[in-house]
Amino acid sequence: MQKLKIGILISGGGSNMHSIIRACKAPNFPVEVAVVISNRPEAKGINIAKDEEVPAFIIDHKDYDDRKSFEDALHTCLTEHAVEMVCNAGFMRILTEDFVDAWLGRQINIHPSLLPSFKGLHIHERVLEAGVKITGCSVHYVDLEVDAGAIVAQAAVPVLSGDNVESLASRVLEAEHQLYPHALRMIAEKRANLVGGVVKLKNDLIAEPSLYSPTLYIQ
Ligand code: GAR
């Protein structure tokens, strides 16, 4: 099986990266991690990648004079490892038009909300403030507008009355760990295809009917 070679960009804990690395260990999983790159030297994810024997590099943006030279270094490292698709996983650096253009249609990201709601930062705080009862996470293509590219897959997660930012973030993160490998598999198997700015799905199944939050109950 010809596997899709991915490069994962991280900035922190790397738990999404780890879920992808774990998924890739299954012999029939159609994706392989060619390289992990962190823009932060202290990112815990770098050690996790090394422990998993995946090539892992720190490309610290602070070591470069400007965004262009930083992104050139990223680009070189990705191409040297024959990366076909870039996967941002908690990568907290805005990319310039040049880099986005170079990987257009070949770069995806995971975002901890049901896009197009709650783009940007401090998502869980804003979700709790807004009082929505269902939130979630989205895997989407990266394009020039932040958090606005074509959506590949989403998971819905209930917001519970006792939630705080930490409890909600951890429930959403658990869904992210399932969703990212699933979205990658769909792309690698060409069951999710970017056509005219929208992702078209082939053979998608409705496994769950609806998620109710709060849960329906009979008195
Ligand atoms: C994840 O929740 C991811 O969705 C979010 O950062 C966290 C990274 O966790 N990304 C963004 O907010 C991007 N705008 P991880 O490093 O443990 O995978």
Short mmCIF file of C-alpha atoms and ligand atoms in Angstrom, two decimals:
data_model
loop_
_atom_site.label_atom_id
_atom_site.label_comp_id
_atom_site.label_asym_id
_atom_site.label_seq_id
_atom_site.Cartn_x
_atom_site.Cartn_y
_atom_site.Cartn_z
CA MET A 1 0.00 0.00 0.00
CA GLN A 2 1.30 3.43 -1.02
CA LYS A 3 1.03 5.48 2.18
CA LEU A 4 0.40 9.24 2.35
CA LYS A 5 3.51 10.85 3.85
CA ILE A 6 2.66 13.56 6.34
CA GLY A 7 4.65 16.15 8.29
CA ILE A 8 3.16 17.24 11.62
CA LEU A 9 3.67 20.80 12.92
CA ILE A 10 3.31 21.27 16.68
CA SER A 11 3.93 23.93 19.31
CA GLY A 12 3.04 22.21 22.58
CA GLY A 13 1.79 19.02 24.19
CA GLY A 14 1.50 17.09 20.99
CA SER A 15 -1.38 14.88 22.08
CA ASN A 16 -3.01 15.11 18.63
CA MET A 17 0.34 14.32 17.03
CA HIS A 18 0.61 11.29 19.33
CA SER A 19 -2.86 10.05 18.37
CA ILE A 20 -1.85 10.25 14.68
CA ILE A 21 1.47 8.45 15.30
CA ARG A 22 -0.40 5.70 17.17
CA ALA A 23 -2.97 5.32 14.37
CA CYS A 24 -0.16 5.08 11.80
CA LYS A 25 1.23 2.01 13.57
CA ALA A 26 -1.65 -0.11 12.31
CA PRO A 27 -0.35 -1.89 9.19
CA ASN A 28 -3.48 -1.08 7.17
CA PHE A 29 -3.52 2.64 8.08
CA PRO A 30 -2.84 4.50 4.81
CA VAL A 31 -0.71 7.28 6.32
CA GLU A 32 2.87 7.49 7.62
CA VAL A 33 4.48 10.24 9.66
CA ALA A 34 7.63 11.35 7.82
CA VAL A 35 8.60 14.15 10.21
CA VAL A 36 7.45 16.17 13.24
CA ILE A 37 8.54 19.80 13.59
CA SER A 38 8.04 22.07 16.59
CA ASN A 39 8.54 25.84 16.51
CA ARG A 40 9.02 25.79 20.30
CA PRO A 41 12.06 24.08 21.84
CA GLU A 42 10.20 23.35 25.07
CA ALA A 43 7.27 21.59 23.36
CA LYS A 44 6.62 18.27 25.13
CA GLY A 45 5.49 16.73 21.86
CA ILE A 46 9.06 16.67 20.51
CA ASN A 47 10.14 14.12 23.12
CA ILE A 48 7.03 12.05 22.53
CA ALA A 49 7.84 11.94 18.79
CA LYS A 50 11.46 10.96 19.52
CA ASP A 51 10.31 8.22 21.92
CA GLU A 52 8.08 6.94 19.13
CA GLU A 53 11.13 6.94 16.81
CA VAL A 54 9.68 9.49 14.42
CA PRO A 55 12.18 12.03 12.99
CA ALA A 56 11.59 15.18 15.05
CA PHE A 57 13.13 18.64 14.73
CA ILE A 58 12.93 21.97 16.48
CA ILE A 59 12.76 24.93 14.13
CA ASP A 60 12.49 27.78 16.62
CA HIS A 61 10.92 30.85 15.02
CA LYS A 62 12.95 33.01 17.41
CA ASP A 63 16.15 31.89 15.66
CA TYR A 64 15.06 33.58 12.43
CA ASP A 65 15.07 37.26 11.49
CA ASP A 66 11.65 37.21 9.86
CA ARG A 67 8.69 34.99 9.08
CA LYS A 68 9.93 34.27 5.58
CA SER A 69 13.25 32.76 6.65
CA PHE A 70 11.50 30.73 9.39
CA GLU A 71 8.97 29.39 6.90
CA ASP A 72 11.71 28.67 4.34
CA ALA A 73 13.36 26.46 6.97
CA LEU A 74 10.03 24.70 7.65
CA HIS A 75 9.46 24.20 3.94
CA THR A 76 12.95 22.79 3.38
CA CYS A 77 12.61 20.32 6.24
CA LEU A 78 9.19 19.17 5.00
CA THR A 79 10.34 18.70 1.41
CA GLU A 80 13.56 16.96 2.50
CA HIS A 81 11.34 14.38 4.19
CA ALA A 82 9.19 13.99 1.06
CA VAL A 83 6.10 15.25 2.87
CA GLU A 84 2.95 15.22 0.77
CA MET A 85 0.60 16.72 3.34
CA VAL A 86 1.25 19.07 6.26
CA CYS A 87 -0.83 18.49 9.40
CA ASN A 88 -0.98 21.32 11.92
CA ALA A 89 -1.66 19.87 15.36
CA GLY A 90 -1.68 22.58 17.99
CA PHE A 91 0.71 24.63 15.85
CA MET A 92 0.25 28.15 17.20
CA ARG A 93 1.98 30.25 14.58
CA ILE A 94 0.17 32.23 11.89
CA LEU A 95 1.58 31.29 8.48
CA THR A 96 2.18 33.79 5.69
CA GLU A 97 0.49 33.78 2.32
CA ASP A 98 3.62 32.33 0.68
CA PHE A 99 3.69 29.24 2.89
CA VAL A 100 -0.09 28.76 2.73
CA ASP A 101 0.03 29.05 -1.07
CA ALA A 102 2.93 26.60 -1.35
CA TRP A 103 0.89 23.93 0.50
CA LEU A 104 -2.60 24.92 -0.64
CA GLY A 105 -4.82 21.83 -0.77
CA ARG A 106 -2.04 19.89 0.99
CA GLN A 107 -2.25 21.35 4.50
CA ILE A 108 -4.85 20.63 7.19
CA ASN A 109 -5.41 21.78 10.76
CA ILE A 110 -7.43 20.73 13.79
CA HIS A 111 -9.43 23.39 15.58
CA PRO A 112 -11.26 22.85 18.89
CA SER A 113 -14.69 24.15 17.88
CA LEU A 114 -17.47 23.37 15.44
CA LEU A 115 -16.34 25.73 12.68
CA PRO A 116 -17.37 28.19 11.40
CA SER A 117 -18.36 29.00 15.01
CA PHE A 118 -15.66 30.11 17.43
CA LYS A 119 -12.69 30.74 15.18
CA GLY A 120 -9.52 32.14 16.75
CA LEU A 121 -8.27 31.76 20.31
CA HIS A 122 -9.74 31.16 23.81
CA ILE A 123 -12.40 28.98 22.25
CA HIS A 124 -13.61 27.09 25.32
CA GLU A 125 -13.95 30.31 27.38
CA ARG A 126 -16.05 31.83 24.63
CA VAL A 127 -18.14 28.66 24.21
CA LEU A 128 -18.94 28.68 27.95
CA GLU A 129 -19.73 32.41 27.90
CA ALA A 130 -22.05 31.97 24.92
CA GLY A 131 -23.90 29.16 26.71
CA VAL A 132 -24.02 26.85 23.69
CA LYS A 133 -24.93 23.28 24.58
CA ILE A 134 -22.98 21.51 21.84
CA THR A 135 -19.42 22.31 20.81
CA GLY A 136 -16.82 20.09 19.18
CA CYS A 137 -13.82 20.04 16.89
CA SER A 138 -13.11 20.34 13.19
CA VAL A 139 -10.39 19.18 10.81
CA HIS A 140 -10.16 21.63 7.92
CA TYR A 141 -7.90 22.59 5.05
CA VAL A 142 -5.68 25.60 5.65
CA ASP A 143 -6.23 28.58 3.42
CA LEU A 144 -5.51 32.28 3.61
CA GLU A 145 -8.28 33.12 6.03
CA VAL A 146 -7.54 31.73 9.50
CA ASP A 147 -9.77 28.78 10.57
CA ALA A 148 -11.91 29.18 7.44
CA GLY A 149 -10.71 26.51 4.97
CA ALA A 150 -12.86 23.63 3.71
CA ILE A 151 -14.04 21.33 6.50
CA VAL A 152 -13.02 17.67 6.21
CA ALA A 153 -14.66 16.21 9.34
CA GLN A 154 -16.21 17.32 12.62
CA ALA A 155 -17.13 15.81 15.97
CA ALA A 156 -19.88 17.17 18.22
CA VAL A 157 -19.25 17.29 21.97
CA PRO A 158 -21.83 18.20 24.64
CA VAL A 159 -21.20 21.13 26.97
CA LEU A 160 -22.26 20.14 30.51
CA SER A 161 -23.66 22.51 33.13
CA GLY A 162 -20.77 21.93 35.53
CA ASP A 163 -18.08 22.49 32.90
CA ASN A 164 -15.13 24.81 33.29
CA VAL A 165 -12.52 25.54 30.63
CA GLU A 166 -10.36 22.57 31.68
CA SER A 167 -13.12 19.97 31.75
CA LEU A 168 -14.52 21.14 28.42
CA ALA A 169 -11.08 21.33 26.76
CA SER A 170 -10.29 17.80 27.88
CA ARG A 171 -13.62 16.40 26.57
CA VAL A 172 -13.08 18.12 23.22
CA LEU A 173 -9.45 16.95 23.09
CA GLU A 174 -10.58 13.35 23.50
CA ALA A 175 -12.78 13.78 20.42
CA GLU A 176 -9.89 15.45 18.54
CA HIS A 177 -7.77 12.34 19.11
CA GLN A 178 -10.38 10.23 17.30
CA LEU A 179 -11.21 12.78 14.64
CA TYR A 180 -7.75 13.67 13.28
CA PRO A 181 -6.71 10.10 12.33
CA HIS A 182 -10.21 9.52 10.92
CA ALA A 183 -9.99 12.64 8.72
CA LEU A 184 -6.52 11.65 7.55
CA ARG A 185 -7.68 8.19 6.62
CA MET A 186 -10.58 9.68 4.63
CA ILE A 187 -8.18 11.95 2.73
CA ALA A 188 -5.58 9.22 2.10
CA GLU A 189 -8.26 6.82 0.85
CA LYS A 190 -9.71 9.59 -1.34
CA ARG A 191 -13.02 9.33 0.47
CA ALA A 192 -12.74 13.06 1.28
CA ASN A 193 -11.85 15.17 -1.74
CA LEU A 194 -11.36 18.90 -1.99
CA VAL A 195 -13.43 20.08 -4.95
CA GLY A 196 -14.02 23.76 -5.66
CA GLY A 197 -13.27 24.90 -2.12
CA VAL A 198 -15.52 22.29 -0.44
CA VAL A 199 -14.73 18.77 0.75
CA LYS A 200 -16.97 16.19 -0.93
CA LEU A 201 -17.36 12.86 0.88
CA LYS A 202 -17.72 9.43 -0.70
CA ASN A 203 -19.55 6.61 1.06
CA ASP A 204 -20.04 8.53 4.30
CA LEU A 205 -22.23 6.67 6.76
CA ILE A 206 -24.51 8.08 9.41
CA ALA A 207 -23.54 6.03 12.42
CA GLU A 208 -25.21 8.21 15.06
CA PRO A 209 -28.62 9.80 14.54
CA SER A 210 -28.45 13.03 16.59
CA LEU A 211 -26.61 14.26 19.64
CA TYR A 212 -28.95 15.92 22.15
CA SER A 213 -27.52 18.18 24.79
CA PRO A 214 -28.96 18.13 27.37
CA THR A 215 -29.77 14.45 26.85
CA LEU A 216 -33.45 13.66 26.15
CA TYR A 217 -35.19 12.11 29.14
CA ILE A 218 -38.68 10.91 29.96
CA GLN A 219 -40.28 12.22 33.17
C1 GAR B 1 -5.77 21.22 20.53
O1 GAR B 1 -6.95 21.38 21.30
C2 GAR B 1 -5.93 21.87 19.18
O2 GAR B 1 -7.22 21.74 18.65
C3 GAR B 1 -5.66 23.32 19.53
O3 GAR B 1 -4.58 23.26 20.42
C4 GAR B 1 -4.63 22.03 21.15
C5 GAR B 1 -3.30 21.33 20.97
O4 GAR B 1 -3.21 20.20 21.78
N1 GAR B 1 -5.36 24.08 18.36
C6 GAR B 1 -5.72 25.35 18.19
O5 GAR B 1 -6.31 25.99 19.04
C7 GAR B 1 -5.33 25.93 16.85
N2 GAR B 1 -5.97 27.18 16.65
P1 GAR B 1 -2.08 19.11 21.53
O6 GAR B 1 -0.75 19.86 21.39
O7 GAR B 1 -2.10 18.27 22.78
O8 GAR B 1 -2.41 18.34 20.31
#
